[in-house]
XYZ file of C-alpha atoms in Angstrom:
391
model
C -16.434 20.244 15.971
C -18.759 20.810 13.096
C -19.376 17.897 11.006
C -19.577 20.010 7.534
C -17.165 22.445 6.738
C -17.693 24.180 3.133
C -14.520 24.717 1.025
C -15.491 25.853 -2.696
C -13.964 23.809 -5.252
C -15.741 25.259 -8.900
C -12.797 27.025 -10.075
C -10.399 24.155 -9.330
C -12.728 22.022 -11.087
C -11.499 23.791 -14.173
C -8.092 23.293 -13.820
C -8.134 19.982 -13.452
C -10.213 19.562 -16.572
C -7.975 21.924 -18.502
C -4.665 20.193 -17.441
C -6.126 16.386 -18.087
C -4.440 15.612 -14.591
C -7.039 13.392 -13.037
C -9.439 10.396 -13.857
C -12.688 11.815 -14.786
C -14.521 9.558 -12.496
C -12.336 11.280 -9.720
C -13.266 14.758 -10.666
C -15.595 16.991 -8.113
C -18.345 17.898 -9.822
C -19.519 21.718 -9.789
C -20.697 22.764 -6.527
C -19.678 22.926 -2.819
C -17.337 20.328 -1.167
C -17.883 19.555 2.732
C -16.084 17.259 4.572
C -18.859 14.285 6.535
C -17.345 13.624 9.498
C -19.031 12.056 11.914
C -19.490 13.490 15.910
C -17.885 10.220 17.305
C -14.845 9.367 15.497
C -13.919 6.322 14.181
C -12.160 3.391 16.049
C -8.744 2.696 13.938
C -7.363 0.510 16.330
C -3.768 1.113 16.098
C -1.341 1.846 18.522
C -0.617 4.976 17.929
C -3.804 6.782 18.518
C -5.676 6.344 21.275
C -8.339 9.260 20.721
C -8.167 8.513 17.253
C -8.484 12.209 16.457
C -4.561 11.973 14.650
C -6.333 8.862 12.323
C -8.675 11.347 11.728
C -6.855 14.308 10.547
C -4.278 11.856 8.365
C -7.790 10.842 6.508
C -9.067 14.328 5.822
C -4.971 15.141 4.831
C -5.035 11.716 2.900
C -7.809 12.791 0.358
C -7.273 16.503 0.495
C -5.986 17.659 -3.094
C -5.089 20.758 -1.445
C -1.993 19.293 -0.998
C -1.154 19.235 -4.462
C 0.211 22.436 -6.183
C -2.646 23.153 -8.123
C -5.176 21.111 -5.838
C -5.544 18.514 -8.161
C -4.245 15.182 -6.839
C -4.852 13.361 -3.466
C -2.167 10.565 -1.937
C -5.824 8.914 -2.506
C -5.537 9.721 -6.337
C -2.876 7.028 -7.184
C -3.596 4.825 -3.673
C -7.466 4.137 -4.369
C -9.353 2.455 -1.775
C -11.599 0.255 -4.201
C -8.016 -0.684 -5.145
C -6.807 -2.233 -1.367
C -4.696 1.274 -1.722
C -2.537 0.570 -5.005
C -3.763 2.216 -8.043
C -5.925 0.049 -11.032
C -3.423 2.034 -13.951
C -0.107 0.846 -14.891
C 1.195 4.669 -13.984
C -0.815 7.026 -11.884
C -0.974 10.458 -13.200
C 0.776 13.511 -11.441
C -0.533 16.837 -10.542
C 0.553 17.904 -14.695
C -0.870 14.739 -16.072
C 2.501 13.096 -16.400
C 2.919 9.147 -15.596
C 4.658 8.258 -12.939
C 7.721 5.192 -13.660
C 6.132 2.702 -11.667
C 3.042 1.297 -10.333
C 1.794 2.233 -7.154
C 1.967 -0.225 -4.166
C -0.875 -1.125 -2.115
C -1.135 1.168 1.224
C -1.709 -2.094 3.658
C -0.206 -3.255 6.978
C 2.796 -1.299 6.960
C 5.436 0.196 9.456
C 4.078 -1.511 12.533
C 6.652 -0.275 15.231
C 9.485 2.258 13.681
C 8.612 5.055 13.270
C 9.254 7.903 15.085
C 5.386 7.769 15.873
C 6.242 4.452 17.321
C 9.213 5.051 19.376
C 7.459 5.495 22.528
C 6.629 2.274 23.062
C 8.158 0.469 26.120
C 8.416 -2.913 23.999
C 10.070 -1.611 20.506
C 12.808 -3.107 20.089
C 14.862 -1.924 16.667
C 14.856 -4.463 13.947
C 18.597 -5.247 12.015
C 18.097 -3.778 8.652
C 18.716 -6.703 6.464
C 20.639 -4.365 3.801
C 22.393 -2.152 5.472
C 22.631 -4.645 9.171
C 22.124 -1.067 11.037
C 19.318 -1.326 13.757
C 18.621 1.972 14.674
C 16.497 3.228 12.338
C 14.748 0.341 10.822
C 11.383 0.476 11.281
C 10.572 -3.161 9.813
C 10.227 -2.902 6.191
C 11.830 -0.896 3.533
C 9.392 0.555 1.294
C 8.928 1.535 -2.140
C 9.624 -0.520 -4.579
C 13.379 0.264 -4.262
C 13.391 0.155 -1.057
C 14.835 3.721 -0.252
C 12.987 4.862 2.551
C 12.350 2.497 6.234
C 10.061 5.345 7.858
C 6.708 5.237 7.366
C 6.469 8.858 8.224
C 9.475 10.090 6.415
C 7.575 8.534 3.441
C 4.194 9.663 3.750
C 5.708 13.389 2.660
C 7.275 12.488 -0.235
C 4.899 12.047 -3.088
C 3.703 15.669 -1.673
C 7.318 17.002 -3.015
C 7.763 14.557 -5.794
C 7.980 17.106 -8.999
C 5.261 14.738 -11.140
C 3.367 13.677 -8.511
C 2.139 16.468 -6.282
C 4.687 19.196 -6.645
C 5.084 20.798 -3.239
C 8.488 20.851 -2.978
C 8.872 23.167 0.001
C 7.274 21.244 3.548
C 6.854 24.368 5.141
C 4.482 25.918 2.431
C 2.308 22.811 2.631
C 2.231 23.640 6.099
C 1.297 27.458 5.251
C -0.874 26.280 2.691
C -3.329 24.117 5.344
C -2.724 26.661 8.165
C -5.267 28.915 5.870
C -8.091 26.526 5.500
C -10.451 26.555 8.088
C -11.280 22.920 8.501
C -7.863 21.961 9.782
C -7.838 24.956 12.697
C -10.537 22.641 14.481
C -8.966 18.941 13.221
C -5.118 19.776 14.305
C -6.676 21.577 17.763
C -8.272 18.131 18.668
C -4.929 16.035 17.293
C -2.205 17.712 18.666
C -4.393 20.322 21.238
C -2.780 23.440 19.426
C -4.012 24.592 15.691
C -0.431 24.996 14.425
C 0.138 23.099 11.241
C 3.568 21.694 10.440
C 5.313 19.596 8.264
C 6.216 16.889 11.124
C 2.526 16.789 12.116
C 1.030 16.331 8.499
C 3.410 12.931 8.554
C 2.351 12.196 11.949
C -1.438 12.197 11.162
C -0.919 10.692 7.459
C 1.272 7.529 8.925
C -1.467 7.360 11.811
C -4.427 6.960 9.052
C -2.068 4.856 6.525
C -0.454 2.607 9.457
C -4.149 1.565 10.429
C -4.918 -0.279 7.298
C -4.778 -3.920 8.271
C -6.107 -6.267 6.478
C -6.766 -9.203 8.896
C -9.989 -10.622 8.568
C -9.772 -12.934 5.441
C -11.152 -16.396 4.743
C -7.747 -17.809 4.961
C -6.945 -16.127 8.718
C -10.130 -18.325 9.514
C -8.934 -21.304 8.421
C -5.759 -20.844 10.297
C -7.370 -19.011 13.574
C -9.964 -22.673 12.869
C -6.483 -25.293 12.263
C -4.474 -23.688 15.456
C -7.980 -23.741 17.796
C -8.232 -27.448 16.794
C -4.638 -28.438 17.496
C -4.902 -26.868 21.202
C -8.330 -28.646 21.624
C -6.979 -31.797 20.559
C -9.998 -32.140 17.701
C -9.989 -31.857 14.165
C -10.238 -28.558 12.720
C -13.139 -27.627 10.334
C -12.120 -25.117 6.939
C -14.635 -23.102 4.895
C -11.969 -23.429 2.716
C -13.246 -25.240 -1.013
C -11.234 -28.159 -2.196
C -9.587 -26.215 -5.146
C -8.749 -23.682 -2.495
C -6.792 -26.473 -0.596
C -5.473 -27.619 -3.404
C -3.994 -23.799 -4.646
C -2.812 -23.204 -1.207
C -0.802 -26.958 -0.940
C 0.650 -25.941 -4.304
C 1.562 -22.553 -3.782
C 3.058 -23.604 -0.485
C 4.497 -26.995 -0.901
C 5.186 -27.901 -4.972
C 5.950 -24.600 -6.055
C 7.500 -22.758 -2.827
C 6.021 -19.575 -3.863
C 5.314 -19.281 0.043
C 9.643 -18.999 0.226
C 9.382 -15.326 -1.020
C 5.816 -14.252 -0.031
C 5.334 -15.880 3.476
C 1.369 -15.600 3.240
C 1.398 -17.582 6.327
C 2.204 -14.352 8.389
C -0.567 -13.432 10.027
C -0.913 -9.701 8.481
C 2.079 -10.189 6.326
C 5.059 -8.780 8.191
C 7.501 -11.435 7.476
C 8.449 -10.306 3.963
C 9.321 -6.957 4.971
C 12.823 -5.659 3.855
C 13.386 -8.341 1.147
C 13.606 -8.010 -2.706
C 13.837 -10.117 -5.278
C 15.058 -10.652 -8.907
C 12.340 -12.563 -10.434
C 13.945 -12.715 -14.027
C 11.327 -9.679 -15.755
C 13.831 -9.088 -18.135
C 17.246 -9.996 -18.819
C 18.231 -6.320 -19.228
C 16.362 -3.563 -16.813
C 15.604 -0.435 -17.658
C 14.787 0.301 -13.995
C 17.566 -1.472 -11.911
C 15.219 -0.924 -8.327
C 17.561 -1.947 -5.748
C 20.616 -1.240 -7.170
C 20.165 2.345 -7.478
C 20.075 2.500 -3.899
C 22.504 0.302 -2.749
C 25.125 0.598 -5.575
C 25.555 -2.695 -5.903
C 25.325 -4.727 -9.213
C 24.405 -7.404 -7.255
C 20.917 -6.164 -6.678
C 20.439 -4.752 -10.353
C 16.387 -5.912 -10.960
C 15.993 -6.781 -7.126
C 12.142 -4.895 -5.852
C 10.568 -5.353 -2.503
C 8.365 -8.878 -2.616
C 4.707 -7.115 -2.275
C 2.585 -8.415 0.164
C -0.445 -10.698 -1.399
C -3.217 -9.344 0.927
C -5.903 -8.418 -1.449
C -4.462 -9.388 -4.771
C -6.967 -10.275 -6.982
C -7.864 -5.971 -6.212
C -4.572 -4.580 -6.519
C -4.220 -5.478 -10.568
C -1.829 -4.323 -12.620
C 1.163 -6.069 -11.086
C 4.693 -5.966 -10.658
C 6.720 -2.380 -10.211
C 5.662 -1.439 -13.927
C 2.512 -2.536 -13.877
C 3.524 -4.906 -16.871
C 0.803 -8.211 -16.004
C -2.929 -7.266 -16.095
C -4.215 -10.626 -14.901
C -3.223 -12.926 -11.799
C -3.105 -15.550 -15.133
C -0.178 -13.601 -16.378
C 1.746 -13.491 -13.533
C 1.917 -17.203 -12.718
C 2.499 -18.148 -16.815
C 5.465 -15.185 -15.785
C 6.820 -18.062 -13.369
C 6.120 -20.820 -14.913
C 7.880 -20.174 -18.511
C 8.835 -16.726 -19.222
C 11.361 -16.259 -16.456
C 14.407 -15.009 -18.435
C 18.072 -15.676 -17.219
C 19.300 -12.536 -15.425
C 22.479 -13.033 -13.560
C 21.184 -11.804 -10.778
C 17.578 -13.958 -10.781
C 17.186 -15.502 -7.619
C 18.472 -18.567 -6.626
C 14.925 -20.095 -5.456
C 13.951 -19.372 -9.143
C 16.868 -21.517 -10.126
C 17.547 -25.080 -11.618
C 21.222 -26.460 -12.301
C 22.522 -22.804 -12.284
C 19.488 -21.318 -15.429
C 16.001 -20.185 -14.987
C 13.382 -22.908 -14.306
C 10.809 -23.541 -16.266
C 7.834 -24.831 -13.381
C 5.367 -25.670 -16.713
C 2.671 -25.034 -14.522
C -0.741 -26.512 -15.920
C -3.977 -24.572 -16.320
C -5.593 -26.524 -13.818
C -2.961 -25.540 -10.871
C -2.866 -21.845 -12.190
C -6.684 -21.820 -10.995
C -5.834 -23.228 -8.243
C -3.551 -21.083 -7.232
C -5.509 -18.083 -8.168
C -8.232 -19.249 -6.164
C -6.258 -19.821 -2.998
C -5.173 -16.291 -3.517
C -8.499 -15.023 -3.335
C -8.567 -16.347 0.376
C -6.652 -13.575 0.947
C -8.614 -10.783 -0.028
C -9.983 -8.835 3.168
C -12.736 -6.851 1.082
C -13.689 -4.775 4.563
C -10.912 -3.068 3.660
C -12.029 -1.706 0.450
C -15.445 -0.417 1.928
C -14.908 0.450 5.227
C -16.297 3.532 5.757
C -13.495 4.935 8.345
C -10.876 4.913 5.283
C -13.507 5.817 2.834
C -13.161 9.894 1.230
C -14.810 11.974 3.475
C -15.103 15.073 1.262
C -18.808 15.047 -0.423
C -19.757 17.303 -2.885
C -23.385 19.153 -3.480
């Protein structure tokens, strides 16, 4: 396959100045856009991909604004790499410059084993969904914030139809749409060895790219991979970890339980899939998250807990986007939890919101355990980089 393909994007440039949809630092500038792919693709290491051509394709798909209506927005446009895959606004802007309702959740170590992608596997074994207690099609986690969807690949479509975000409602005119550019002929033939693009292999090759970002090579896997060595050797085990790191992780773990909802301790963060929390944002919602789905009162202000990998990148926080700084989420927890019936009971003392008066001293701390976290190859690896240049 070639490794430039030209596609002109002048005119388009135009329209996405004229309708204000985009960041201007995301903007093409005038000229030709080619896609750099190189000969040998890249190693993605996931399970579903062997060839790694589908990784590939779900890339190319991922940062394609073609699959907006008026080829103006990317998935990558509100799920920024430089971002660990969340976006760095409060709202990310649709394909008409309108704000979405909620911030957008970082794109890391998700749907490992449920998917229809999946399902091949000799050792899947469905998961109880801890919701709705059916295991059939629970792929692990529920996703978005509200937890609607459990398929990775059921997801990965729907932005593309969402009427602010991309605005392709109809799958099978996406499908048309791609079918007449001449760069996927080539990247479909070498996926699925046939050129014929269709809605259920656009989510195949998107969850392939999206399902490979794993985020497992931070200071803190070190220091466990260096505590569990020592404990089968019998020795003592040696951190790179810095005293106030200790210190952030003891507190985060042991005074204030904060480890309870989050479970950083998972090895790529898998344990806090499917669970939500009322963490007392407000004692009236204007976005009940949960609830909505379920019905039930009882989750009114219940979100998914977010997985911590890489959160000193994936600023602003919480499902609005409401705390800039890592600062203001902790002073969040330590007095401005308000009393929501619903707030959750690990939140609780003698039947009201605690207050955990957490001193400035422990909120660095904490913040600088959290940092352990971060897995920056993530951010600059070039295999889930853009691969569209422009000349």
């Amino acid at each position: 396959m070639p490794g430039r393909n030209l596609l002109s994007y002048s005119c388009l440039l135009a329209l996405s100045i004229v309708l204000g949809s985009c960041d201007p630092m995301e903007l093409d500038t005038v000229g030709e856009t080619y896609l750099d792919l190189p000969s040998v693709r890249y190693n993605y290491n996931n399970f579903t991909d062997t060839t790694n051509t589908l990784s590939t394709l779900g890339r190319v798909l991922f940062y394609d604004r073609q699959l907006s209506i008026n080829n103006t927005i990317s998935c990558s446009s509100c799920h920024k790499q430089s971002a660990a895959f969340a976006d760095n606004q409060r709202f990310s802007r649709g394909f008409e410059g309108k704000l979405t309702s909620r911030n957008s959740m970082p794109i890391q170590n998700i749907d490992f084993g449920g998917s229809a992608l999946f399902s091949s596997l000799s050792s899947f074994k469905p998961m109880v969904d801890p919701i709705t207690s059916n295991s059939a099609p629970f792929s692990g986690q529920h996703l978005f914030w509200d937890g609607r969807e459990t398929s990775l690949q059921k997801l990965v479509l729907q932005p593309v139809g969402n009427h602010i975000e991309m605005g392709i409602k109809d799958a099978d005119a996406l499908a048309e749409k791609l079918s007449a550019l001449p760069y996927y002929q080539s990247l479909f033939t070498e996926a699925f060895q046939t050129s014929e693009v269709t809605p259920e292999r656009i989510s195949m090759a998107l969850t392939a790219f999206t399902s490979s970002i794993r985020t497992g090579q931070t200071r803190f896997d070190a220091h466990n991979i260096s505590k569990f060595s020592a404990i089968d050797a019998g020795t003592t085990a040696h951190s790179d970890l810095t005293p106030l790191e200790l210190e952030g992780m003891m507190l985060f773990d042991q005074k204030y339980k904060c480890n309870s909802c989050h479970q950083v301790t998972s090895p790529i963060g898998y344990i806090f899939a499917g669970t939500f929390a009322n963490i007392g944002l407000d004692k009236v919602y204007a976005d009940n998250g949960l609830s909505d789905v379920t019905g039930d009162p009882a989750d009114a202000g219940k979100f998914r807990i977010p997985s911590l990998r890489n959160v000193s990148h994936t600023a602003p926080y919480m499902h609005d986007g409401r705390f800039e700084t890592l600062e203001e989420v902790i002073h969040h927890y330590s007095e401005g939890m308000a009393d929501h019936p619903n707030l959750d009971a690990r939140l609780q003392r003698n039947g009201t919101a605690q207050s955990m008066n957490i001193s400035e001293h422990e909120t660095q701390a904490i913040i600088a355990f959290l940092r352990t976290l971060n897995d920056e190859s993530v951010l600059t690896d070039p295999k889930f980089s853009n691969p569209f240049k422009t000349r």
